[in-house]
Amino acid sequence: MSFALAAVSVLHLLDLIILIISTAANAWIVDGDLSADLWYKCTSKSGGYHCKQSINEDWLQAVQALMVLAVLFCLLSFVFFLCQLFTLVKGGRFYFTAIFQILASLFVMSGAIIFTVMNSAAASSSYGYAYVLAWLAFPLTLGSGLIYIILRKTPTPE
């Protein structure tokens, strides 16, 4: 069972890394010299890289907030998992950790859906790797949340 705990810890850290990269990377939309993310729109012209703030629309602010919440809830979920490893009774389940992880998955899914539906630049551009990572983070985070529901703390051998 210690292998299961280690595997779910690695999966959780992978989820967290993917969420951080997808939230911070400048590649939600790419089109030749243009790349845009949740925070900046950048162009690379004549050897320089010039960035300006993204549009200030309500839907983009909602996506920003949801992605930041997803990162925070995933991080808090990992901290709760580590705390529950030492405080949970033997045979107990990681429900508290699971709730936060499932909420993180719902936040990232909602943010990606809003971005997909509301973004008008996607018709002439293509989605970048950060957008794909956000969609990849959703099933991984949801899966790890469901694993936490099933997972039990096993007794330590004496």
PDB file of C-alpha atoms in Angstrom:
ATOM      1  CA  MET A   1       0.000   0.000   0.000  1.00  0.00           C
ATOM      2  CA  SER A   2       2.962   2.326   0.449  1.00  0.00           C
ATOM      3  CA  PHE A   3       3.452   2.011  -3.310  1.00  0.00           C
ATOM      4  CA  ALA A   4      -0.094   3.328  -3.814  1.00  0.00           C
ATOM      5  CA  LEU A   5       0.617   6.290  -1.533  1.00  0.00           C
ATOM      6  CA  ALA A   6       3.808   7.051  -3.418  1.00  0.00           C
ATOM      7  CA  ALA A   7       2.057   6.714  -6.794  1.00  0.00           C
ATOM      8  CA  VAL A   8      -0.798   9.012  -5.816  1.00  0.00           C
ATOM      9  CA  SER A   9       1.722  11.525  -4.440  1.00  0.00           C
ATOM     10  CA  VAL A  10       3.614  11.524  -7.736  1.00  0.00           C
ATOM     11  CA  LEU A  11       0.337  11.896  -9.654  1.00  0.00           C
ATOM     12  CA  HIS A  12      -0.680  14.789  -7.430  1.00  0.00           C
ATOM     13  CA  LEU A  13       2.645  16.570  -7.893  1.00  0.00           C
ATOM     14  CA  LEU A  14       2.392  16.012 -11.650  1.00  0.00           C
ATOM     15  CA  ASP A  15      -1.091  17.558 -11.583  1.00  0.00           C
ATOM     16  CA  LEU A  16       0.219  20.538  -9.661  1.00  0.00           C
ATOM     17  CA  ILE A  17       3.133  21.078 -12.050  1.00  0.00           C
ATOM     18  CA  ILE A  18       0.852  20.844 -15.092  1.00  0.00           C
ATOM     19  CA  LEU A  19      -1.595  23.326 -13.550  1.00  0.00           C
ATOM     20  CA  ILE A  20       1.172  25.819 -12.744  1.00  0.00           C
ATOM     21  CA  ILE A  21       2.636  25.575 -16.245  1.00  0.00           C
ATOM     22  CA  SER A  22      -0.729  25.922 -17.955  1.00  0.00           C
ATOM     23  CA  THR A  23      -1.634  28.934 -15.826  1.00  0.00           C
ATOM     24  CA  ALA A  24       1.674  30.754 -16.256  1.00  0.00           C
ATOM     25  CA  ALA A  25       2.839  29.800 -19.772  1.00  0.00           C
ATOM     26  CA  ASN A  26       2.367  32.188 -22.678  1.00  0.00           C
ATOM     27  CA  ALA A  27       0.889  29.708 -25.130  1.00  0.00           C
ATOM     28  CA  TRP A  28      -2.880  29.420 -24.814  1.00  0.00           C
ATOM     29  CA  ILE A  29      -3.245  30.850 -28.339  1.00  0.00           C
ATOM     30  CA  VAL A  30      -0.456  30.800 -30.936  1.00  0.00           C
ATOM     31  CA  ASP A  31      -0.437  32.259 -34.430  1.00  0.00           C
ATOM     32  CA  GLY A  32       2.934  32.662 -36.100  1.00  0.00           C
ATOM     33  CA  ASP A  33       4.681  35.507 -34.289  1.00  0.00           C
ATOM     34  CA  LEU A  34       1.788  36.025 -31.863  1.00  0.00           C
ATOM     35  CA  SER A  35       1.310  34.125 -28.632  1.00  0.00           C
ATOM     36  CA  ALA A  36      -1.271  34.893 -25.999  1.00  0.00           C
ATOM     37  CA  ASP A  37      -2.106  33.556 -22.591  1.00  0.00           C
ATOM     38  CA  LEU A  38      -4.296  34.508 -19.676  1.00  0.00           C
ATOM     39  CA  TRP A  39      -2.094  37.441 -18.709  1.00  0.00           C
ATOM     40  CA  TYR A  40      -0.202  38.799 -21.755  1.00  0.00           C
ATOM     41  CA  LYS A  41      -0.299  38.953 -25.531  1.00  0.00           C
ATOM     42  CA  CYS A  42       3.204  38.803 -26.980  1.00  0.00           C
ATOM     43  CA  THR A  43       4.649  39.245 -30.455  1.00  0.00           C
ATOM     44  CA  SER A  44       8.127  38.528 -31.702  1.00  0.00           C
ATOM     45  CA  LYS A  45       9.112  41.068 -34.351  1.00  0.00           C
ATOM     46  CA  SER A  46      12.522  41.957 -35.717  1.00  0.00           C
ATOM     47  CA  GLY A  47      14.438  39.972 -33.125  1.00  0.00           C
ATOM     48  CA  GLY A  48      12.543  41.374 -30.150  1.00  0.00           C
ATOM     49  CA  TYR A  49       9.836  40.002 -27.935  1.00  0.00           C
ATOM     50  CA  HIS A  50       7.170  42.579 -27.099  1.00  0.00           C
ATOM     51  CA  CYS A  51       4.375  41.914 -24.617  1.00  0.00           C
ATOM     52  CA  LYS A  52       1.343  43.878 -23.570  1.00  0.00           C
ATOM     53  CA  GLN A  53      -1.446  43.063 -21.177  1.00  0.00           C
ATOM     54  CA  SER A  54      -4.247  40.867 -22.410  1.00  0.00           C
ATOM     55  CA  ILE A  55      -7.691  42.210 -23.024  1.00  0.00           C
ATOM     56  CA  ASN A  56      -9.576  43.264 -19.935  1.00  0.00           C
ATOM     57  CA  GLU A  57     -12.806  41.348 -20.374  1.00  0.00           C
ATOM     58  CA  ASP A  58     -14.912  39.697 -17.719  1.00  0.00           C
ATOM     59  CA  TRP A  59     -14.683  36.223 -19.216  1.00  0.00           C
ATOM     60  CA  LEU A  60     -10.874  36.331 -19.278  1.00  0.00           C
ATOM     61  CA  GLN A  61     -10.780  37.488 -15.669  1.00  0.00           C
ATOM     62  CA  ALA A  62     -13.071  34.575 -14.793  1.00  0.00           C
ATOM     63  CA  VAL A  63     -10.668  32.155 -16.519  1.00  0.00           C
ATOM     64  CA  GLN A  64      -7.712  33.730 -14.691  1.00  0.00           C
ATOM     65  CA  ALA A  65      -9.482  33.403 -11.348  1.00  0.00           C
ATOM     66  CA  LEU A  66     -10.542  29.811 -11.995  1.00  0.00           C
ATOM     67  CA  MET A  67      -7.056  28.724 -13.028  1.00  0.00           C
ATOM     68  CA  VAL A  68      -5.464  30.380  -9.984  1.00  0.00           C
ATOM     69  CA  LEU A  69      -8.090  28.743  -7.769  1.00  0.00           C
ATOM     70  CA  ALA A  70      -7.329  25.386  -9.382  1.00  0.00           C
ATOM     71  CA  VAL A  71      -3.625  25.771  -8.591  1.00  0.00           C
ATOM     72  CA  LEU A  72      -4.332  26.873  -5.018  1.00  0.00           C
ATOM     73  CA  PHE A  73      -6.833  24.093  -4.337  1.00  0.00           C
ATOM     74  CA  CYS A  74      -4.472  21.490  -5.794  1.00  0.00           C
ATOM     75  CA  LEU A  75      -1.646  22.798  -3.610  1.00  0.00           C
ATOM     76  CA  LEU A  76      -3.868  22.883  -0.518  1.00  0.00           C
ATOM     77  CA  SER A  77      -5.054  19.388  -1.321  1.00  0.00           C
ATOM     78  CA  PHE A  78      -1.469  18.136  -1.349  1.00  0.00           C
ATOM     79  CA  VAL A  79      -0.738  19.851   1.968  1.00  0.00           C
ATOM     80  CA  PHE A  80      -3.893  18.300   3.456  1.00  0.00           C
ATOM     81  CA  PHE A  81      -2.824  14.916   2.116  1.00  0.00           C
ATOM     82  CA  LEU A  82       0.542  15.182   3.829  1.00  0.00           C
ATOM     83  CA  CYS A  83      -1.128  16.275   7.072  1.00  0.00           C
ATOM     84  CA  GLN A  84      -3.645  13.441   6.890  1.00  0.00           C
ATOM     85  CA  LEU A  85      -0.842  10.930   6.407  1.00  0.00           C
ATOM     86  CA  PHE A  86       0.286  11.697   9.956  1.00  0.00           C
ATOM     87  CA  THR A  87      -3.022  12.486  11.677  1.00  0.00           C
ATOM     88  CA  LEU A  88      -5.598  10.204  10.048  1.00  0.00           C
ATOM     89  CA  VAL A  89      -6.618   7.089  11.951  1.00  0.00           C
ATOM     90  CA  LYS A  90      -5.623   3.741  10.493  1.00  0.00           C
ATOM     91  CA  GLY A  91      -8.135   2.626   7.890  1.00  0.00           C
ATOM     92  CA  GLY A  92      -9.402   6.173   7.403  1.00  0.00           C
ATOM     93  CA  ARG A  93     -10.069   7.655   3.998  1.00  0.00           C
ATOM     94  CA  PHE A  94      -8.686  10.890   2.564  1.00  0.00           C
ATOM     95  CA  TYR A  95     -12.076  12.578   2.013  1.00  0.00           C
ATOM     96  CA  PHE A  96     -10.924  16.101   2.840  1.00  0.00           C
ATOM     97  CA  THR A  97      -8.057  15.855   0.377  1.00  0.00           C
ATOM     98  CA  ALA A  98     -10.375  14.380  -2.253  1.00  0.00           C
ATOM     99  CA  ILE A  99     -12.889  17.226  -1.966  1.00  0.00           C
ATOM    100  CA  PHE A 100     -10.230  19.868  -2.567  1.00  0.00           C
ATOM    101  CA  GLN A 101      -8.723  17.915  -5.466  1.00  0.00           C
ATOM    102  CA  ILE A 102     -12.105  17.397  -7.148  1.00  0.00           C
ATOM    103  CA  LEU A 103     -12.888  21.096  -6.715  1.00  0.00           C
ATOM    104  CA  ALA A 104      -9.544  21.918  -8.355  1.00  0.00           C
ATOM    105  CA  SER A 105     -10.491  19.721 -11.312  1.00  0.00           C
ATOM    106  CA  LEU A 106     -13.867  21.447 -11.637  1.00  0.00           C
ATOM    107  CA  PHE A 107     -12.175  24.868 -11.559  1.00  0.00           C
ATOM    108  CA  VAL A 108      -9.729  23.970 -14.335  1.00  0.00           C
ATOM    109  CA  MET A 109     -12.518  22.423 -16.421  1.00  0.00           C
ATOM    110  CA  SER A 110     -14.691  25.518 -16.015  1.00  0.00           C
ATOM    111  CA  GLY A 111     -11.821  27.835 -16.913  1.00  0.00           C
ATOM    112  CA  ALA A 112     -10.943  25.846 -20.030  1.00  0.00           C
ATOM    113  CA  ILE A 113     -14.575  25.712 -21.140  1.00  0.00           C
ATOM    114  CA  ILE A 114     -15.028  29.461 -20.706  1.00  0.00           C
ATOM    115  CA  PHE A 115     -11.820  30.113 -22.643  1.00  0.00           C
ATOM    116  CA  THR A 116     -12.914  27.777 -25.443  1.00  0.00           C
ATOM    117  CA  VAL A 117     -16.375  29.276 -25.797  1.00  0.00           C
ATOM    118  CA  MET A 118     -15.559  32.971 -25.376  1.00  0.00           C
ATOM    119  CA  ASN A 119     -12.244  33.302 -27.204  1.00  0.00           C
ATOM    120  CA  SER A 120     -12.768  34.779 -30.658  1.00  0.00           C
ATOM    121  CA  ALA A 121      -9.074  34.632 -31.690  1.00  0.00           C
ATOM    122  CA  ALA A 122      -9.162  30.837 -31.830  1.00  0.00           C
ATOM    123  CA  ALA A 123     -10.963  30.898 -35.179  1.00  0.00           C
ATOM    124  CA  SER A 124      -7.901  32.281 -36.981  1.00  0.00           C
ATOM    125  CA  SER A 125      -5.261  30.902 -34.594  1.00  0.00           C
ATOM    126  CA  SER A 126      -4.493  27.589 -32.985  1.00  0.00           C
ATOM    127  CA  TYR A 127      -4.485  26.542 -29.376  1.00  0.00           C
ATOM    128  CA  GLY A 128      -1.093  26.295 -27.735  1.00  0.00           C
ATOM    129  CA  TYR A 129       0.459  23.794 -25.386  1.00  0.00           C
ATOM    130  CA  ALA A 130      -0.679  25.626 -22.229  1.00  0.00           C
ATOM    131  CA  TYR A 131      -4.304  25.272 -23.313  1.00  0.00           C
ATOM    132  CA  VAL A 132      -3.760  21.565 -23.990  1.00  0.00           C
ATOM    133  CA  LEU A 133      -2.079  21.165 -20.592  1.00  0.00           C
ATOM    134  CA  ALA A 134      -5.087  22.788 -18.921  1.00  0.00           C
ATOM    135  CA  TRP A 135      -7.371  20.216 -20.542  1.00  0.00           C
ATOM    136  CA  LEU A 136      -4.931  17.444 -19.614  1.00  0.00           C
ATOM    137  CA  ALA A 137      -4.909  18.621 -16.001  1.00  0.00           C
ATOM    138  CA  PHE A 138      -8.674  18.201 -15.718  1.00  0.00           C
ATOM    139  CA  PRO A 139      -8.909  14.387 -16.011  1.00  0.00           C
ATOM    140  CA  LEU A 140      -5.649  13.860 -14.110  1.00  0.00           C
ATOM    141  CA  THR A 141      -6.822  16.019 -11.225  1.00  0.00           C
ATOM    142  CA  LEU A 142     -10.285  14.484 -11.212  1.00  0.00           C
ATOM    143  CA  GLY A 143      -8.776  11.001 -11.312  1.00  0.00           C
ATOM    144  CA  SER A 144      -6.456  11.684  -8.412  1.00  0.00           C
ATOM    145  CA  GLY A 145      -9.374  13.133  -6.448  1.00  0.00           C
ATOM    146  CA  LEU A 146     -11.361   9.956  -7.024  1.00  0.00           C
ATOM    147  CA  ILE A 147      -8.342   7.870  -6.019  1.00  0.00           C
ATOM    148  CA  TYR A 148      -8.179   9.802  -2.738  1.00  0.00           C
ATOM    149  CA  ILE A 149     -11.795   8.816  -2.036  1.00  0.00           C
ATOM    150  CA  ILE A 150     -10.971   5.133  -2.501  1.00  0.00           C
ATOM    151  CA  LEU A 151      -7.554   5.215  -0.818  1.00  0.00           C
ATOM    152  CA  ARG A 152      -7.316   4.141   2.824  1.00  0.00           C
ATOM    153  CA  LYS A 153      -4.525   4.737   5.279  1.00  0.00           C
ATOM    154  CA  THR A 154      -3.027   1.370   6.050  1.00  0.00           C
ATOM    155  CA  PRO A 155      -1.652   0.391   9.418  1.00  0.00           C
ATOM    156  CA  THR A 156       2.099   0.576   9.761  1.00  0.00           C
ATOM    157  CA  PRO A 157       3.841  -2.704  10.535  1.00  0.00           C
ATOM    158  CA  GLU A 158       5.123  -2.926  14.096  1.00  0.00           C
TER     159      GLU A 158
END
